[in-house]
mmCIF file of C-alpha atoms and ligand atoms in Angstrom:
data_model
loop_
_atom_site.group_PDB
_atom_site.id
_atom_site.type_symbol
_atom_site.label_atom_id
_atom_site.label_comp_id
_atom_site.label_asym_id
_atom_site.label_seq_id
_atom_site.Cartn_x
_atom_site.Cartn_y
_atom_site.Cartn_z
ATOM 1 C CA UNK A 428 42.731 114.158 31.490
ATOM 2 C CA UNK A 429 45.390 116.799 30.757
ATOM 3 C CA UNK A 430 46.040 117.378 34.600
ATOM 4 C CA UNK A 431 46.533 113.332 34.704
ATOM 5 C CA UNK A 432 48.885 113.469 31.865
ATOM 6 C CA UNK A 433 50.903 116.585 33.366
ATOM 7 C CA UNK A 434 51.046 114.523 36.984
ATOM 8 C CA UNK A 435 52.315 111.677 35.141
ATOM 9 C CA UNK A 436 55.060 113.324 33.615
ATOM 10 C CA UNK A 437 56.320 114.878 36.466
ATOM 11 C CA UNK A 438 56.412 111.752 38.398
ATOM 12 C CA UNK A 439 57.825 110.012 35.419
ATOM 13 C CA UNK A 440 60.800 112.371 35.688
ATOM 14 C CA UNK A 441 61.334 112.073 39.587
ATOM 15 C CA UNK A 442 61.260 108.466 39.399
ATOM 16 C CA UNK A 443 63.077 107.697 36.618
ATOM 17 C CA UNK A 444 65.926 110.026 37.026
ATOM 18 C CA UNK A 445 68.812 109.524 37.075
ATOM 19 C CA UNK A 446 68.019 106.393 34.548
ATOM 20 C CA UNK A 447 68.716 103.366 36.314
ATOM 21 C CA UNK A 448 64.808 103.009 37.537
ATOM 22 C CA UNK A 449 63.647 103.518 33.605
ATOM 23 C CA UNK A 450 63.008 99.805 33.450
ATOM 24 C CA UNK A 451 60.599 100.144 36.331
ATOM 25 C CA UNK A 452 58.781 103.020 35.090
ATOM 26 C CA UNK A 453 55.508 101.152 33.930
ATOM 27 C CA UNK A 454 54.256 101.963 37.368
ATOM 28 C CA UNK A 455 53.665 105.460 37.532
ATOM 29 C CA UNK A 456 51.428 107.300 39.934
ATOM 30 C CA UNK A 457 49.908 110.926 40.363
ATOM 31 C CA UNK A 458 47.808 112.845 42.475
ATOM 32 C CA UNK A 459 45.035 113.109 40.206
ATOM 33 C CA UNK A 460 44.427 109.342 39.981
ATOM 34 C CA UNK A 461 43.164 108.513 43.438
ATOM 35 C CA UNK A 462 42.437 104.996 44.383
ATOM 36 C CA UNK A 463 41.820 104.960 48.156
ATOM 37 C CA UNK A 464 39.048 106.857 50.769
ATOM 38 C CA UNK A 465 41.729 109.456 51.968
ATOM 39 C CA UNK A 466 43.569 109.683 48.683
ATOM 40 C CA UNK A 467 39.773 110.839 47.001
ATOM 41 C CA UNK A 468 39.447 113.364 49.715
ATOM 42 C CA UNK A 469 42.691 114.777 49.138
ATOM 43 C CA UNK A 470 42.115 115.011 45.625
ATOM 44 C CA UNK A 471 38.546 116.674 45.721
ATOM 45 C CA UNK A 472 39.916 119.413 47.858
ATOM 46 C CA UNK A 473 42.895 119.771 45.302
ATOM 47 C CA UNK A 474 40.619 120.135 42.862
ATOM 48 C CA UNK A 475 38.928 122.777 44.301
ATOM 49 C CA UNK A 476 41.698 124.915 45.315
ATOM 50 C CA UNK A 477 43.187 124.807 41.721
ATOM 51 C CA UNK A 478 39.904 125.846 40.602
ATOM 52 C CA UNK A 479 39.874 128.775 43.033
ATOM 53 C CA UNK A 480 43.661 129.445 42.288
ATOM 54 C CA UNK A 481 42.577 129.255 38.273
ATOM 55 C CA UNK A 482 39.905 131.446 38.982
ATOM 56 C CA UNK A 483 41.705 134.159 40.445
ATOM 57 C CA UNK A 484 44.843 133.959 37.807
ATOM 58 C CA UNK A 485 42.277 134.222 35.074
ATOM 59 C CA UNK A 486 40.429 137.802 36.576
ATOM 60 C CA UNK A 487 44.209 139.075 37.702
ATOM 61 C CA UNK A 488 45.696 137.942 34.177
ATOM 62 C CA UNK A 489 42.831 139.345 32.064
ATOM 63 C CA UNK A 490 42.623 142.482 33.554
ATOM 64 C CA UNK A 491 46.390 142.940 33.771
ATOM 65 C CA UNK A 492 46.167 142.015 29.982
ATOM 66 C CA UNK A 493 43.236 144.783 29.393
ATOM 67 C CA UNK A 494 45.246 147.557 31.141
ATOM 68 C CA UNK A 495 48.075 147.149 29.086
ATOM 69 C CA UNK A 496 46.544 147.609 26.205
ATOM 70 C CA UNK A 497 43.700 149.854 26.855
ATOM 71 C CA UNK A 498 45.644 152.657 28.678
ATOM 72 C CA UNK A 499 48.690 152.016 26.826
ATOM 73 C CA UNK A 500 50.514 155.019 25.508
ATOM 74 C CA UNK A 501 49.249 156.611 22.131
ATOM 75 C CA UNK A 502 50.764 159.325 19.726
ATOM 76 C CA UNK A 503 50.448 162.901 21.537
ATOM 77 C CA UNK A 504 50.564 161.206 25.170
ATOM 78 C CA UNK A 505 54.183 162.141 25.509
ATOM 79 C CA UNK A 506 55.154 163.726 28.481
ATOM 80 C CA UNK A 507 51.642 163.961 29.744
ATOM 81 C CA UNK A 508 50.695 162.216 33.148
ATOM 82 C CA UNK A 509 47.801 160.271 33.010
ATOM 83 C CA UNK A 510 44.639 161.373 35.432
ATOM 84 C CA UNK A 511 45.704 160.101 38.840
ATOM 85 C CA UNK A 512 42.621 158.204 40.591
ATOM 86 C CA UNK A 513 42.963 158.518 44.777
ATOM 87 C CA UNK A 514 40.648 155.803 47.042
ATOM 88 C CA UNK A 515 37.777 154.231 46.430
ATOM 89 C CA UNK A 516 35.955 153.061 49.058
ATOM 90 C CA UNK A 517 33.958 150.429 46.408
ATOM 91 C CA UNK A 518 37.264 148.861 45.404
ATOM 92 C CA UNK A 519 39.131 148.793 48.887
ATOM 93 C CA UNK A 520 35.933 146.814 50.176
ATOM 94 C CA UNK A 521 35.938 144.598 47.258
ATOM 95 C CA UNK A 522 39.484 143.364 47.729
ATOM 96 C CA UNK A 523 39.346 143.142 51.565
ATOM 97 C CA UNK A 524 35.954 141.099 51.575
ATOM 98 C CA UNK A 525 36.610 138.639 48.482
ATOM 99 C CA UNK A 526 40.048 137.395 49.541
ATOM 100 C CA UNK A 527 38.821 137.029 53.324
ATOM 101 C CA UNK A 528 35.664 134.723 51.819
ATOM 102 C CA UNK A 529 37.937 132.665 49.959
ATOM 103 C CA UNK A 530 40.366 132.084 52.702
ATOM 104 C CA UNK A 531 37.054 131.336 54.956
ATOM 105 C CA UNK A 532 35.787 128.891 52.232
ATOM 106 C CA UNK A 533 39.469 127.208 51.743
ATOM 107 C CA UNK A 534 39.736 127.234 56.089
ATOM 108 C CA UNK A 535 36.483 125.312 56.161
ATOM 109 C CA UNK A 536 36.937 122.788 53.658
ATOM 110 C CA UNK A 537 40.341 121.735 54.340
ATOM 111 C CA UNK A 538 38.940 121.522 58.267
ATOM 112 C CA UNK A 539 36.441 119.256 56.930
ATOM 113 C CA UNK A 540 38.830 117.365 54.823
ATOM 114 C CA UNK A 541 41.610 116.972 57.927
ATOM 115 C CA UNK A 542 38.832 115.798 60.252
ATOM 116 C CA UNK A 543 37.428 113.208 58.053
ATOM 117 C CA UNK A 544 40.840 111.612 57.140
ATOM 118 C CA UNK A 545 42.559 112.023 60.581
ATOM 119 C CA UNK A 546 39.810 111.301 62.648
ATOM 120 C CA UNK A 547 38.373 108.153 61.161
ATOM 121 C CA UNK A 548 38.123 105.287 63.123
ATOM 122 C CA UNK A 549 39.806 101.992 63.136
ATOM 123 C CA UNK A 550 37.302 99.390 62.192
ATOM 124 C CA UNK A 551 37.680 96.050 63.662
ATOM 125 C CA UNK A 552 38.186 94.417 60.601
ATOM 126 C CA UNK A 553 41.165 96.649 60.044
ATOM 127 C CA UNK A 554 44.849 95.720 58.946
ATOM 128 C CA UNK A 555 47.746 96.808 61.494
ATOM 129 C CA UNK A 556 50.597 97.618 59.845
ATOM 130 C CA UNK A 557 54.124 99.184 61.335
ATOM 131 C CA UNK A 558 56.133 100.770 58.945
ATOM 132 C CA UNK A 559 59.864 101.927 60.104
ATOM 133 C CA UNK A 560 61.602 104.230 58.331
ATOM 134 C CA UNK A 561 65.664 103.795 57.773
ATOM 135 C CA UNK A 562 68.369 105.043 55.838
ATOM 136 C CA UNK A 563 67.161 103.989 53.043
ATOM 137 C CA UNK A 564 64.940 101.664 53.370
ATOM 138 C CA UNK A 565 61.333 100.718 54.608
ATOM 139 C CA UNK A 566 60.820 98.000 57.407
ATOM 140 C CA UNK A 567 57.454 96.705 57.118
ATOM 141 C CA UNK A 568 56.052 94.482 59.787
ATOM 142 C CA UNK A 569 52.613 92.830 60.656
ATOM 143 C CA UNK A 570 52.462 92.646 64.288
ATOM 144 C CA UNK A 571 49.291 90.756 64.234
ATOM 145 C CA UNK A 572 50.545 88.190 61.374
ATOM 146 C CA UNK A 573 54.227 87.704 62.551
ATOM 147 C CA UNK A 574 55.406 88.874 59.113
ATOM 148 C CA UNK A 575 58.372 91.066 58.495
ATOM 149 C CA UNK A 576 59.294 92.204 55.181
ATOM 150 C CA UNK A 577 60.537 95.435 53.487
ATOM 151 C CA UNK A 578 59.909 98.010 50.996
ATOM 152 C CA UNK A 579 56.807 96.354 49.716
ATOM 153 C CA UNK A 580 53.703 96.570 51.507
ATOM 154 C CA UNK A 581 51.004 94.242 50.920
ATOM 155 C CA UNK A 582 47.425 95.085 51.514
ATOM 156 C CA UNK A 583 44.114 93.720 51.047
ATOM 157 C CA UNK A 584 41.206 95.286 49.130
ATOM 158 C CA UNK A 585 37.691 94.583 49.378
ATOM 159 C CA UNK A 586 34.146 94.487 47.440
ATOM 160 C CA UNK A 587 32.897 98.084 46.830
ATOM 161 C CA UNK A 588 30.597 97.852 49.738
ATOM 162 C CA UNK A 589 32.964 96.696 52.139
ATOM 163 C CA UNK A 590 36.648 98.103 51.519
ATOM 164 C CA UNK A 591 39.289 96.886 53.756
ATOM 165 C CA UNK A 592 41.068 99.574 55.922
ATOM 166 C CA UNK A 593 44.806 99.001 56.705
ATOM 167 C CA UNK A 594 45.980 101.294 59.675
ATOM 168 C CA UNK A 595 49.675 101.945 59.467
ATOM 169 C CA UNK A 596 52.141 102.783 62.509
ATOM 170 C CA UNK A 597 55.290 105.274 61.321
ATOM 171 C CA UNK A 598 58.310 105.022 63.243
ATOM 172 C CA UNK A 599 61.767 105.840 62.355
ATOM 173 C CA UNK A 600 65.003 104.352 63.263
ATOM 174 C CA UNK A 601 67.331 107.218 62.399
ATOM 175 C CA UNK A 602 66.021 110.394 60.654
ATOM 176 C CA UNK A 603 63.187 111.998 59.738
ATOM 177 C CA UNK A 604 61.343 110.322 56.855
ATOM 178 C CA UNK A 605 57.708 110.779 54.998
ATOM 179 C CA UNK A 606 55.504 108.056 53.485
ATOM 180 C CA UNK A 607 54.023 108.967 50.388
ATOM 181 C CA UNK A 608 51.933 107.155 47.754
ATOM 182 C CA UNK A 609 50.178 109.616 46.337
ATOM 183 C CA UNK A 610 47.051 107.324 44.519
ATOM 184 C CA UNK A 611 46.660 106.526 48.339
ATOM 185 C CA UNK A 612 46.798 108.840 50.881
ATOM 186 C CA UNK A 613 48.149 112.082 51.407
ATOM 187 C CA UNK A 614 51.788 111.782 53.175
ATOM 188 C CA UNK A 615 52.871 111.508 57.149
ATOM 189 C CA UNK A 616 56.206 111.869 58.461
ATOM 190 C CA UNK A 617 57.891 108.963 59.764
ATOM 191 C CA UNK A 618 59.576 111.121 63.212
ATOM 192 C CA UNK A 619 62.640 109.271 65.638
ATOM 193 C CA UNK A 620 61.008 108.752 68.814
ATOM 194 C CA UNK A 621 57.343 109.417 67.564
ATOM 195 C CA UNK A 622 54.461 107.224 66.392
ATOM 196 C CA UNK A 623 52.194 108.738 63.504
ATOM 197 C CA UNK A 624 49.228 107.125 62.523
ATOM 198 C CA UNK A 625 47.830 107.344 59.027
ATOM 199 C CA UNK A 626 45.755 104.906 57.271
ATOM 200 C CA UNK A 627 44.720 103.508 53.392
ATOM 201 C CA UNK A 628 41.517 101.858 52.049
ATOM 202 C CA UNK A 629 42.411 101.164 48.393
ATOM 203 C CA UNK A 630 39.358 100.936 46.177
ATOM 204 C CA UNK A 631 41.059 98.632 43.405
ATOM 205 C CA UNK A 632 43.781 95.827 43.239
ATOM 206 C CA UNK A 633 46.937 96.636 41.980
ATOM 207 C CA UNK A 634 50.650 97.846 42.591
ATOM 208 C CA UNK A 635 50.773 101.352 43.999
ATOM 209 C CA UNK A 636 54.470 103.451 43.953
ATOM 210 C CA UNK A 637 55.066 106.080 46.084
ATOM 211 C CA UNK A 638 58.710 107.419 47.572
ATOM 212 C CA UNK A 639 60.168 108.644 50.925
ATOM 213 C CA UNK A 640 58.905 112.494 50.897
ATOM 214 C CA UNK A 641 61.240 114.078 53.489
ATOM 215 C CA UNK A 642 64.951 114.571 52.636
ATOM 216 C CA UNK A 643 67.096 111.959 54.744
ATOM 217 C CA UNK A 644 70.584 111.938 53.252
ATOM 218 C CA UNK A 645 72.504 111.150 50.033
ATOM 219 C CA UNK A 646 70.347 108.329 48.699
ATOM 220 C CA UNK A 647 66.651 109.593 49.678
ATOM 221 C CA UNK A 648 66.245 109.723 46.414
ATOM 222 C CA UNK A 649 66.634 105.665 46.392
ATOM 223 C CA UNK A 650 63.861 105.167 49.129
ATOM 224 C CA UNK A 651 61.178 104.137 47.169
ATOM 225 C CA UNK A 652 57.956 102.199 47.941
ATOM 226 C CA UNK A 653 55.492 99.813 46.597
ATOM 227 C CA UNK A 654 51.984 98.945 48.133
ATOM 228 C CA UNK A 655 50.761 95.894 46.327
ATOM 229 C CA UNK A 656 47.067 95.823 46.885
ATOM 230 C CA UNK A 657 45.321 92.464 46.464
ATOM 231 C CA UNK A 658 41.814 91.296 45.596
ATOM 232 C CA UNK A 659 39.769 89.710 48.375
ATOM 233 C CA UNK A 660 41.328 86.026 48.893
ATOM 234 C CA UNK A 661 44.961 86.846 47.513
ATOM 235 C CA UNK A 662 46.117 88.720 50.180
ATOM 236 C CA UNK A 663 45.271 85.862 52.445
ATOM 237 C CA UNK A 664 47.182 83.484 50.362
ATOM 238 C CA UNK A 665 50.231 85.987 50.462
ATOM 239 C CA UNK A 666 49.867 85.891 54.320
ATOM 240 C CA UNK A 667 50.149 82.097 54.082
ATOM 241 C CA UNK A 668 53.111 82.016 52.070
ATOM 242 C CA UNK A 669 55.183 84.446 53.989
ATOM 243 C CA UNK A 670 54.462 82.916 57.060
ATOM 244 C CA UNK A 671 55.908 79.682 55.708
ATOM 245 C CA UNK A 672 60.002 79.219 56.230
ATOM 246 C CA UNK A 673 61.457 79.136 52.952
ATOM 247 C CA UNK A 674 62.279 75.326 51.709
ATOM 248 C CA UNK A 675 66.109 74.663 52.176
ATOM 249 C CA UNK A 676 67.548 73.183 49.004
ATOM 250 C CA UNK A 677 70.495 70.638 49.960
ATOM 251 C CA UNK A 678 72.146 72.026 46.692
ATOM 252 C CA UNK A 679 72.984 75.300 48.144
ATOM 253 C CA UNK A 680 74.644 74.338 51.375
ATOM 254 C CA UNK A 681 77.873 75.652 50.577
ATOM 255 C CA UNK A 682 76.383 79.351 49.940
ATOM 256 C CA UNK A 683 74.200 79.176 53.070
ATOM 257 C CA UNK A 684 77.252 77.984 55.469
ATOM 258 C CA UNK A 685 79.148 81.206 53.598
ATOM 259 C CA UNK A 686 76.001 83.442 54.536
ATOM 260 C CA UNK A 687 75.967 82.020 58.085
ATOM 261 C CA UNK A 688 79.739 82.467 58.310
ATOM 262 C CA UNK A 689 80.749 85.958 56.856
ATOM 263 C CA UNK A 690 78.694 88.719 58.370
ATOM 264 C CA UNK A 691 75.522 88.552 56.788
ATOM 265 C CA UNK A 692 73.534 87.313 59.558
ATOM 266 C CA UNK A 693 74.556 90.656 61.728
ATOM 267 C CA UNK A 694 72.285 92.515 59.704
ATOM 268 C CA UNK A 695 69.916 90.264 58.063
ATOM 269 C CA UNK A 696 67.382 87.811 59.569
ATOM 270 C CA UNK A 697 65.981 84.479 57.591
ATOM 271 C CA UNK A 698 62.867 83.051 59.362
ATOM 272 C CA UNK A 699 63.426 79.671 60.754
ATOM 273 C CA UNK A 700 67.400 79.938 61.072
ATOM 274 C CA UNK A 701 69.316 81.528 63.437
ATOM 275 C CA UNK A 702 69.903 84.640 61.704
ATOM 276 C CA UNK A 703 68.278 87.217 63.744
ATOM 277 C CA UNK A 704 70.112 90.500 62.295
ATOM 278 C CA UNK A 705 67.620 93.486 62.569
ATOM 279 C CA UNK A 706 69.614 96.428 61.090
ATOM 280 C CA UNK A 707 69.142 95.315 57.242
ATOM 281 C CA UNK A 708 66.333 94.032 55.475
ATOM 282 C CA UNK A 709 64.665 90.957 56.921
ATOM 283 C CA UNK A 710 65.637 88.170 53.925
ATOM 284 C CA UNK A 711 63.201 85.612 54.685
ATOM 285 C CA UNK A 712 60.971 85.911 51.445
ATOM 286 C CA UNK A 713 63.277 88.073 49.562
ATOM 287 C CA UNK A 714 63.140 86.744 45.938
ATOM 288 C CA UNK A 715 59.377 87.405 46.564
ATOM 289 C CA UNK A 716 60.035 91.158 46.355
ATOM 290 C CA UNK A 717 60.152 93.239 42.997
ATOM 291 C CA UNK A 718 63.209 95.248 43.582
ATOM 292 C CA UNK A 719 66.027 95.333 45.646
ATOM 293 C CA UNK A 720 67.463 98.342 47.716
ATOM 294 C CA UNK A 721 64.083 99.812 47.868
ATOM 295 C CA UNK A 722 63.601 100.091 44.198
ATOM 296 C CA UNK A 723 67.228 100.943 42.909
ATOM 297 C CA UNK A 724 67.153 97.982 40.892
ATOM 298 C CA UNK A 725 64.751 95.122 39.654
ATOM 299 C CA UNK A 726 64.983 91.993 41.986
ATOM 300 C CA UNK A 727 66.741 89.833 39.095
ATOM 301 C CA UNK A 728 69.433 87.176 39.611
ATOM 302 C CA UNK A 729 71.830 89.219 37.451
ATOM 303 C CA UNK A 730 71.206 92.388 39.867
ATOM 304 C CA UNK A 731 71.375 90.476 42.837
ATOM 305 C CA UNK A 732 74.716 89.083 41.993
ATOM 306 C CA UNK A 733 75.608 92.777 41.638
ATOM 307 C CA UNK A 734 74.357 93.654 44.779
ATOM 308 C CA UNK A 735 75.892 91.335 46.619
ATOM 309 C CA UNK A 736 79.452 91.691 44.681
ATOM 310 C CA UNK A 737 79.285 95.346 46.145
ATOM 311 C CA UNK A 738 76.150 97.268 46.984
ATOM 312 C CA UNK A 739 78.286 100.921 47.156
ATOM 313 C CA UNK A 740 78.277 100.504 42.994
ATOM 314 C CA UNK A 741 74.502 100.250 42.927
ATOM 315 C CA UNK A 742 73.919 102.494 45.979
ATOM 316 C CA UNK A 743 76.424 104.551 46.976
ATOM 317 C CA UNK A 744 76.263 105.131 50.817
ATOM 318 C CA UNK A 745 74.163 102.697 51.646
ATOM 319 C CA UNK A 746 74.738 100.782 54.711
ATOM 320 C CA UNK A 747 75.536 97.353 53.538
ATOM 321 C CA UNK A 748 79.261 97.387 52.704
ATOM 322 C CA UNK A 749 81.468 95.753 50.045
ATOM 323 C CA UNK A 750 81.787 92.601 51.887
ATOM 324 C CA UNK A 751 85.163 91.916 49.605
ATOM 325 C CA UNK A 752 83.703 88.356 48.182
ATOM 326 C CA UNK A 753 85.794 86.216 45.826
ATOM 327 C CA UNK A 754 83.312 85.574 42.480
ATOM 328 C CA UNK A 755 82.903 82.193 43.859
ATOM 329 C CA UNK A 756 82.204 82.933 46.920
ATOM 330 C CA UNK A 757 79.464 85.943 45.376
ATOM 331 C CA UNK A 758 78.223 82.998 43.346
ATOM 332 C CA UNK A 759 77.291 80.769 45.941
ATOM 333 C CA UNK A 760 75.804 83.313 48.497
ATOM 334 C CA UNK A 761 73.288 84.340 45.572
ATOM 335 C CA UNK A 762 72.384 80.742 44.937
ATOM 336 C CA UNK A 763 71.634 80.268 48.586
ATOM 337 C CA UNK A 764 69.525 83.703 48.378
ATOM 338 C CA UNK A 765 67.961 82.663 45.324
ATOM 339 C CA UNK A 766 66.129 79.695 47.094
ATOM 340 C CA UNK A 767 64.452 82.450 49.808
ATOM 341 C CA UNK A 768 61.177 82.350 47.810
HETATM 342 CU CU1 CUA B 1029 63.782 108.456 54.041
HETATM 343 CU CU2 CUA B 1029 63.842 110.730 52.465
#
């Protein structure tokens, strides 16, 4: 319990710094509360390592404390050297053999866990998702379902007897990133010109937060990630909604026209339209997402307006430029974006 608290606190600190994400701090996570098969395996081994390290700490610290008090200088000892003991085969043997045994045990247990996690087979009903790391957001593709989204990975869970696995292909469009959702699995890097693979098998529905765990440039800290685990049946509903193109609202025709005639469409795609840009996040169902700018701010109409007006003010250095829109243009474009549900 104490470990859980410490894990929570450190993560809360890292995620809420520099404060802008405070409103979203209810979803905190930590490595001591695993809710997915590979995370459980890693959790078990980390407890063993912690226990062994704690044992070593207690033995070494205890002997040091004992020695400090037992052999401290007493009145009358001044100027006299204590008896010097040279060589002891027993002690030499003990401090060679015991660490060797500890290292051997840790090596074997670690090898078994790595084998269990990396050697896992892909069941026939597994979901395949491709995650592309980008400065500084996550592109998420479901090749088998024809869905493209960003920053929020939706996956199914199953009843305890039949958990569903999601296999992730990890790629990078620019520099090295790292995919890490501590409650679901260990980290895996996303490396340019390389395909890495990892998998998750969540045991409980819910929202799990994670982040990029490899320094990738100025906005590395705002490359946050959410995994939404749906209960059986709910995932199919989500898929259905994502595959349905957004309904055009005649009241937002002006905003739509502005969106399609300014540079927006060079970088963004909207399903069922001529907008096919792939440099920025797919906006087809923008309003179904919880955050903007990969976890930078909550996705509310007000924040969306601020983002469209000047993304650089919210996430300095991000690749979306300040488009120098007037108040009127901003309002119209935001009104259109709000229909992308
Ligand atoms: Cu991407 Cu750090």
